Coordinates of C-alpha atoms in Angstrom, one line a residue:
M432 CA 104.0 116.2 100.6
Q433 CA 104.3 115.0 97.2
V434 CA 101.9 112.3 96.2
L435 CA 103.4 110.0 93.5
A436 CA 100.3 108.3 92.6
R437 CA 97.1 107.1 94.1
I438 CA 95.5 103.5 94.9
A439 CA 92.0 103.3 93.4
G440 CA 91.3 99.7 93.7
A441 CA 92.4 97.1 95.9
Y442 CA 91.3 93.3 96.0
E443 CA 92.3 90.2 98.2
H444 CA 91.0 86.9 97.0
P445 CA 89.1 85.1 99.7
M446 CA 90.7 81.6 98.5
R447 CA 93.4 80.3 100.9
K448 CA 93.0 76.5 99.8
N449 CA 92.2 75.9 96.1
S450 CA 89.1 73.6 95.7
G451 CA 89.5 73.3 91.9
T452 CA 89.7 76.8 90.6
S453 CA 92.4 77.0 87.6
L454 CA 95.2 79.7 87.8
Q455 CA 93.7 81.4 85.0
T456 CA 90.3 81.9 86.8
L457 CA 91.9 83.0 89.9
Y458 CA 93.7 85.8 88.0
Q459 CA 90.6 86.9 86.2
E460 CA 88.8 86.8 89.5
I461 CA 91.3 89.0 91.1
V462 CA 91.4 91.7 88.4
A463 CA 87.6 91.8 88.2
G464 CA 87.5 92.6 92.0
A465 CA 90.1 95.1 91.7
L466 CA 88.7 97.0 89.0
A467 CA 85.4 96.8 90.5
D468 CA 86.7 98.5 93.5
A469 CA 88.1 101.1 91.4
G470 CA 85.4 101.5 89.3
L471 CA 87.2 100.9 86.1
R472 CA 87.2 98.5 83.2
P473 CA 90.1 96.3 81.7
A474 CA 90.2 98.7 78.7
D475 CA 91.3 101.5 81.0
I476 CA 94.5 99.6 82.1
D477 CA 97.7 100.6 80.1
G478 CA 100.2 99.4 82.8
L479 CA 100.8 96.0 83.9
F480 CA 103.1 95.1 87.1
T481 CA 103.6 91.8 88.1
S482 CA 106.6 89.0 88.5
A483 CA 107.3 85.8 86.9
T484 CA 104.2 84.1 85.8
A485 CA 103.4 80.6 84.4
G486 CA 103.3 81.1 80.7
G487 CA 105.1 84.5 80.8
I488 CA 103.5 88.1 81.1
P489 CA 102.1 88.0 77.4
S490 CA 100.0 84.9 78.4
L491 CA 98.8 86.8 81.6
A492 CA 97.9 89.7 79.6
E493 CA 95.7 87.5 77.3
T494 CA 94.0 85.8 80.3
L495 CA 93.1 89.2 81.8
G496 CA 92.0 90.6 78.3
L497 CA 94.4 93.4 78.3
T498 CA 95.0 95.0 75.0
G499 CA 96.0 98.7 75.6
L500 CA 99.2 98.2 77.6
T501 CA 102.0 100.7 77.2
H502 CA 104.0 99.8 80.0
I503 CA 105.0 96.6 81.5
D504 CA 107.1 95.5 84.5
G505 CA 108.1 92.0 85.7
T506 CA 110.5 92.9 88.4
D507 CA 111.0 90.1 90.7
L508 CA 112.0 91.0 94.4
G509 CA 110.6 87.8 96.1
G510 CA 108.2 88.9 99.1
A511 CA 109.1 92.6 98.4
T512 CA 108.0 92.6 94.9
Y513 CA 104.7 94.1 95.2
V514 CA 105.6 96.7 97.5
G515 CA 108.4 97.6 95.2
A516 CA 105.5 97.7 92.4
L517 CA 103.9 100.7 94.2
G518 CA 107.0 102.9 93.4
H519 CA 107.7 101.3 89.8
A520 CA 104.1 102.0 88.9
A521 CA 104.0 105.6 90.6
R522 CA 107.3 106.4 88.5
A523 CA 105.7 105.2 85.5
I524 CA 102.8 107.2 85.9
Q525 CA 104.8 110.4 86.5
A526 CA 106.9 109.6 83.5
G527 CA 103.8 109.4 81.2
Q528 CA 104.2 105.6 80.6
C529 CA 100.9 104.8 81.7
S530 CA 98.0 106.2 83.9
V531 CA 96.2 103.3 84.9
A532 CA 98.4 100.4 86.4
L533 CA 97.5 97.1 87.5
V534 CA 99.5 95.4 90.1
I535 CA 98.5 91.7 90.3
M536 CA 99.7 88.4 91.8
A537 CA 98.3 84.9 92.1
G538 CA 99.6 81.5 92.9
M539 CA 98.6 78.1 94.2
P540 CA 101.6 76.8 96.0
R541 CA 99.5 74.3 98.2
L542 CA 98.3 72.7 94.9
A543 CA 101.9 72.6 93.1
P544 CA 105.2 73.9 93.7
S545 CA 106.1 77.3 92.5
V546 CA 107.5 77.5 89.0
R547 CA 109.7 80.3 89.9
N548 CA 113.5 79.8 90.0
F549 CA 115.2 82.4 91.9
S550 CA 118.8 80.9 91.5
V551 CA 121.7 82.5 90.2
P552 CA 123.8 81.0 92.9
G553 CA 125.9 83.3 94.9
P554 CA 129.5 82.3 95.9
P555 CA 128.6 80.9 99.3
Q556 CA 125.4 78.9 98.2
V557 CA 127.1 75.8 97.0
F558 CA 128.5 75.4 100.5
E559 CA 125.3 76.1 102.0
D560 CA 123.3 73.6 100.0
R561 CA 126.2 71.1 100.7
H562 CA 125.8 71.4 104.3
G563 CA 121.8 71.3 104.5
S564 CA 121.1 75.0 105.0
N565 CA 117.7 76.1 103.8
M566 CA 115.5 79.1 103.9
I567 CA 114.1 78.6 107.5
A568 CA 117.3 77.9 108.9
Q569 CA 118.9 81.1 107.7
Y570 CA 116.1 83.2 109.2
A571 CA 116.8 81.3 112.3
L572 CA 120.4 82.4 112.3
V573 CA 119.1 86.0 112.3
A574 CA 116.9 85.1 115.3
A575 CA 119.8 83.2 117.3
R576 CA 122.2 86.1 116.4
H577 CA 119.7 88.8 117.7
M578 CA 119.2 86.8 120.9
H579 CA 122.9 86.4 121.4
E580 CA 123.9 90.0 120.8
F581 CA 120.7 91.9 122.3
G582 CA 119.2 89.5 124.8
T583 CA 116.0 89.1 123.1
T584 CA 113.9 86.0 124.2
R585 CA 111.6 83.6 122.3
R586 CA 108.7 85.0 124.4
D587 CA 109.4 88.5 122.6
L588 CA 109.0 86.9 119.3
A589 CA 106.0 85.0 120.4
E590 CA 104.5 88.5 121.1
I591 CA 104.4 89.1 117.6
K592 CA 102.6 86.0 116.8
A593 CA 100.1 86.6 119.5
A594 CA 99.3 89.8 118.1
A595 CA 98.6 88.4 114.7
S596 CA 96.5 85.9 115.8
Y597 CA 94.5 88.2 117.9
H598 CA 93.8 90.2 114.7
A599 CA 93.0 87.2 112.7
S600 CA 90.4 86.0 115.0
F601 CA 88.4 89.0 113.6
N602 CA 89.0 87.9 109.9
P603 CA 86.4 85.2 108.8
N604 CA 88.8 84.6 105.7
A605 CA 91.9 83.8 107.7
L606 CA 93.6 80.5 107.2
L607 CA 94.3 80.4 111.1
P608 CA 91.4 82.4 112.8
R609 CA 92.1 81.0 116.2
E610 CA 93.6 83.4 118.8
V611 CA 96.8 81.8 120.3
S612 CA 98.7 82.5 123.7
I613 CA 102.2 83.4 124.1
E614 CA 102.6 80.1 125.9
E615 CA 101.1 78.1 122.8
V616 CA 103.9 79.8 120.5
L617 CA 106.5 78.8 122.9
E618 CA 105.4 75.3 123.3
S619 CA 104.9 74.7 119.6
R620 CA 107.3 72.2 118.0
P621 CA 110.8 73.4 117.0
I622 CA 111.2 73.7 113.3
A623 CA 114.9 75.5 113.2
E624 CA 116.1 76.9 116.7
P625 CA 115.1 79.4 117.9
L626 CA 112.2 79.5 115.6
H627 CA 109.1 77.1 116.4
M628 CA 106.0 76.1 114.3
L629 CA 104.0 79.2 115.3
D630 CA 107.0 81.7 114.5
C631 CA 106.5 80.6 110.9
C632 CA 104.0 82.1 108.3
V633 CA 101.4 80.1 106.7
T634 CA 101.3 79.2 102.8
T635 CA 98.1 79.7 101.0
D636 CA 96.8 79.7 97.6
G637 CA 95.0 82.9 96.3
G638 CA 96.4 86.4 95.6
G639 CA 95.4 89.9 95.0
A640 CA 95.9 93.2 93.0
L641 CA 96.0 96.9 93.3
V642 CA 94.9 99.6 90.8
I643 CA 97.5 102.5 90.8
V644 CA 96.3 105.6 88.9
S645 CA 97.4 109.4 88.3
D646 CA 95.9 112.0 90.2
E647 CA 93.7 113.0 87.2
V648 CA 92.4 109.7 87.1
A649 CA 91.7 109.5 90.8
R650 CA 89.8 113.0 90.6
D651 CA 87.4 111.6 88.1
L652 CA 86.7 108.4 89.8
G653 CA 85.3 110.0 93.1
R654 CA 86.7 107.3 94.9
D655 CA 88.7 107.2 98.4
C656 CA 92.1 106.8 96.8
P657 CA 95.1 106.7 99.4
G658 CA 98.5 108.3 98.1
I659 CA 101.9 106.6 97.6
V660 CA 104.1 109.2 99.2
A661 CA 107.3 107.3 99.2
E662 CA 109.0 104.1 98.1
A663 CA 112.6 102.9 98.8
E664 CA 114.4 99.5 97.9
T665 CA 117.7 97.9 98.3
I666 CA 119.3 94.4 98.5
R667 CA 121.8 92.8 100.8
H668 CA 123.8 89.7 100.6
W669 CA 126.7 88.1 102.2
N670 CA 129.5 90.5 100.8
N671 CA 132.2 87.9 101.4
G672 CA 131.0 87.6 104.9
N673 CA 131.1 91.2 105.9
L674 CA 127.9 91.6 107.3
D675 CA 126.0 91.6 110.6
L676 CA 122.9 89.3 110.5
P677 CA 120.6 91.6 112.2
D678 CA 121.1 94.6 110.1
V679 CA 118.5 94.1 107.5
G680 CA 117.6 95.7 104.5
A681 CA 115.0 98.1 106.4
F682 CA 118.0 99.9 107.9
N683 CA 118.5 101.3 104.4
T684 CA 115.0 101.8 103.2
G685 CA 113.5 102.8 106.1
P686 CA 115.3 106.2 106.5
R687 CA 115.2 106.6 102.8
A688 CA 111.5 106.4 102.7
F689 CA 110.8 108.6 105.5
A690 CA 113.2 111.2 104.0
Q691 CA 111.3 111.3 100.8
A692 CA 107.7 111.5 102.7
G693 CA 109.0 114.3 105.0
L694 CA 107.7 112.2 108.0
T695 CA 109.2 110.2 110.9
P696 CA 108.2 106.9 112.7
A697 CA 106.1 108.9 115.1
D698 CA 103.8 110.0 112.3
I699 CA 103.0 106.5 111.3
D700 CA 99.5 105.1 112.5
Y701 CA 99.7 101.7 111.1
A702 CA 102.3 99.3 109.9
G703 CA 101.9 96.4 107.3
L704 CA 105.2 94.4 107.9
Y705 CA 106.0 91.2 105.9
D706 CA 105.9 88.5 108.5
S707 CA 107.5 85.4 107.0
F708 CA 108.7 84.7 110.4
T709 CA 108.4 86.4 113.8
I710 CA 111.8 87.6 113.5
T711 CA 111.3 89.3 110.1
V712 CA 108.9 91.7 111.9
L713 CA 111.1 92.5 114.8
T714 CA 114.3 93.2 112.7
A715 CA 112.1 95.4 110.5
L716 CA 110.7 97.4 113.3
E717 CA 114.3 98.3 114.2
G718 CA 115.3 99.2 110.7
L719 CA 112.5 101.3 110.0
G720 CA 113.0 103.2 113.2
F721 CA 110.1 102.2 115.3
A722 CA 112.5 100.7 118.0
E723 CA 116.2 101.2 118.6
R724 CA 118.6 98.7 117.1
G725 CA 118.6 95.6 119.3
K726 CA 115.4 97.0 121.3
G727 CA 112.8 95.5 119.1
G728 CA 112.1 92.8 121.7
V729 CA 111.3 95.4 124.4
F730 CA 109.3 97.4 121.8
V731 CA 106.9 94.5 121.2
R732 CA 106.1 93.6 124.4
D733 CA 102.9 94.1 126.5
G734 CA 100.7 94.3 123.2
A735 CA 102.5 97.0 121.4
L736 CA 101.5 95.6 118.1
R737 CA 97.9 95.1 118.8
A738 CA 95.1 97.2 117.2
D739 CA 94.8 99.4 120.4
G740 CA 98.8 99.4 120.8
R741 CA 101.6 102.0 120.2
L742 CA 101.9 100.5 116.6
P743 CA 99.1 98.4 115.1
F744 CA 100.3 95.8 112.6
N745 CA 98.9 93.3 110.2
T746 CA 95.3 93.7 111.4
D747 CA 94.2 91.3 109.0
G748 CA 96.4 88.5 110.8
G749 CA 99.2 89.0 108.3
G750 CA 101.3 86.3 106.8
L751 CA 101.5 84.5 110.1
C752 CA 97.9 83.7 110.4
N753 CA 95.8 85.1 107.6
N754 CA 97.2 84.9 104.1
H755 CA 100.4 84.3 102.2
P756 CA 99.6 83.7 98.7
D757 CA 102.3 82.0 96.6
R758 CA 104.8 82.7 99.6
R759 CA 104.9 86.5 98.6
G760 CA 103.5 88.6 101.4
G761 CA 103.9 92.3 100.2
M762 CA 100.6 92.3 98.2
I763 CA 98.2 91.4 101.0
R764 CA 100.0 93.6 103.6
T765 CA 99.4 96.5 101.4
I766 CA 95.9 95.8 100.7
E767 CA 95.2 95.7 104.5
A768 CA 96.9 99.0 104.5
V769 CA 94.5 100.5 102.0
R770 CA 91.6 99.2 104.1
Q771 CA 93.1 100.9 107.2
L772 CA 93.5 104.2 105.4
R773 CA 90.0 104.1 104.0
G774 CA 88.4 103.2 107.2
E775 CA 87.4 99.6 105.7
A776 CA 89.2 97.4 108.2
H777 CA 87.2 95.1 110.5
P778 CA 85.5 97.7 113.2
S779 CA 87.3 95.7 116.0
V780 CA 90.7 96.3 114.5
Q781 CA 90.3 99.5 112.8
V782 CA 92.8 102.3 113.9
A783 CA 91.1 105.5 114.8
D784 CA 91.9 108.5 112.2
C785 CA 94.4 106.5 110.6
E786 CA 96.3 109.0 108.2
F787 CA 99.8 107.4 107.6
A788 CA 100.5 103.8 106.9
I789 CA 103.8 102.2 106.2
V790 CA 104.4 99.0 104.4
H791 CA 107.5 96.8 104.1
G792 CA 108.4 93.8 102.1
S793 CA 111.3 91.4 102.4
G794 CA 112.1 89.1 100.1
H795 CA 114.4 85.9 99.7
Q796 CA 116.6 85.0 102.7
L797 CA 116.7 87.5 105.5
G798 CA 120.0 86.4 106.8
T799 CA 122.0 86.0 103.6
R800 CA 120.5 87.3 100.2
A801 CA 117.6 89.4 100.6
S802 CA 115.6 92.5 99.0
A803 CA 113.7 95.0 101.0
V804 CA 111.1 97.6 99.9
T805 CA 109.4 100.1 102.0
A806 CA 106.5 102.4 101.0
I807 CA 104.6 105.0 103.0
L808 CA 100.9 105.7 102.2
A809 CA 98.6 108.6 102.9
R810 CA 94.9 108.9 103.5
S811 CA 93.2 110.3 100.4
D812 CA 92.4 113.7 102.0
V813 CA 96.2 114.2 102.6
R814 CA 97.9 116.6 100.3

């Protein structure tokens, strides 16, 4: 198995609701936390990976005191951005463009709307806007189609939220730390049928960072550095109406990532899945090969996603309950995967002998125009 690069540092900021911190200070606190975890200094960083930022990437580099950058990547894949950055950083390191890469994100969407503008409108978008469609409605389309085609139920989706809330109950930083029952999910108010309020993710301030390094740097650190062993990415769109809503990008990226790593879904001990909505998780499980197409609802029943289940997922509470900074979930899902591989998750949800983890990010609008990235990580002693 080839290790592309290693994760030496990981830090999730505890902020969920801003209480007066500036965005610049938030970025500085995040990079300080990640570098302290890695045992490195700002002067060691020669690669910067982020996405669209207020003021631009040069301003961010100045805020962070980064002066020795030799590689910069501002790729924006929505919620999949920071899973994709794992592969981008690893390939840059392998190509000799940098040796210590900082992947960082921060935002305060609860304080002010995001400054990002995703729009280069696709042909159908003017019609969607005219008829009042929005992002939640388009995720609801996927859920409704899945239910119609495969017999999936709202109770199946509620299993996902219930598992996430159970995990969040052990996380003192979680925005929603209370465990909820399946019945509470079913009885929560409707947002866009069949999705109800508790099927939807939280929105938080905060952020996080990862420090990606070469094998040579990792050996000198003497730190537990999980390896990046695969990364695959894709996009999907309406294609003039030639698409099936439940066939999400994970059906493309999952098999490619497993082929790169030389692994199968049966080898995975932990899954960090972007959970903007419960349907996002269910379709990812099918695309990544953990459940047959159309059988995601059957798979999640009876606690399969809980820490002691067949496939523990999002043991920090995920975006459904813990943290979804700047409406981009890939970063925090990756950080919890690193904790699991290091054996540093909360003892009540730590997966025993966690050797391989998969992280999947989904960006933009699942049913219409979306990005998808899958990465596979390995415990540091896997060679």
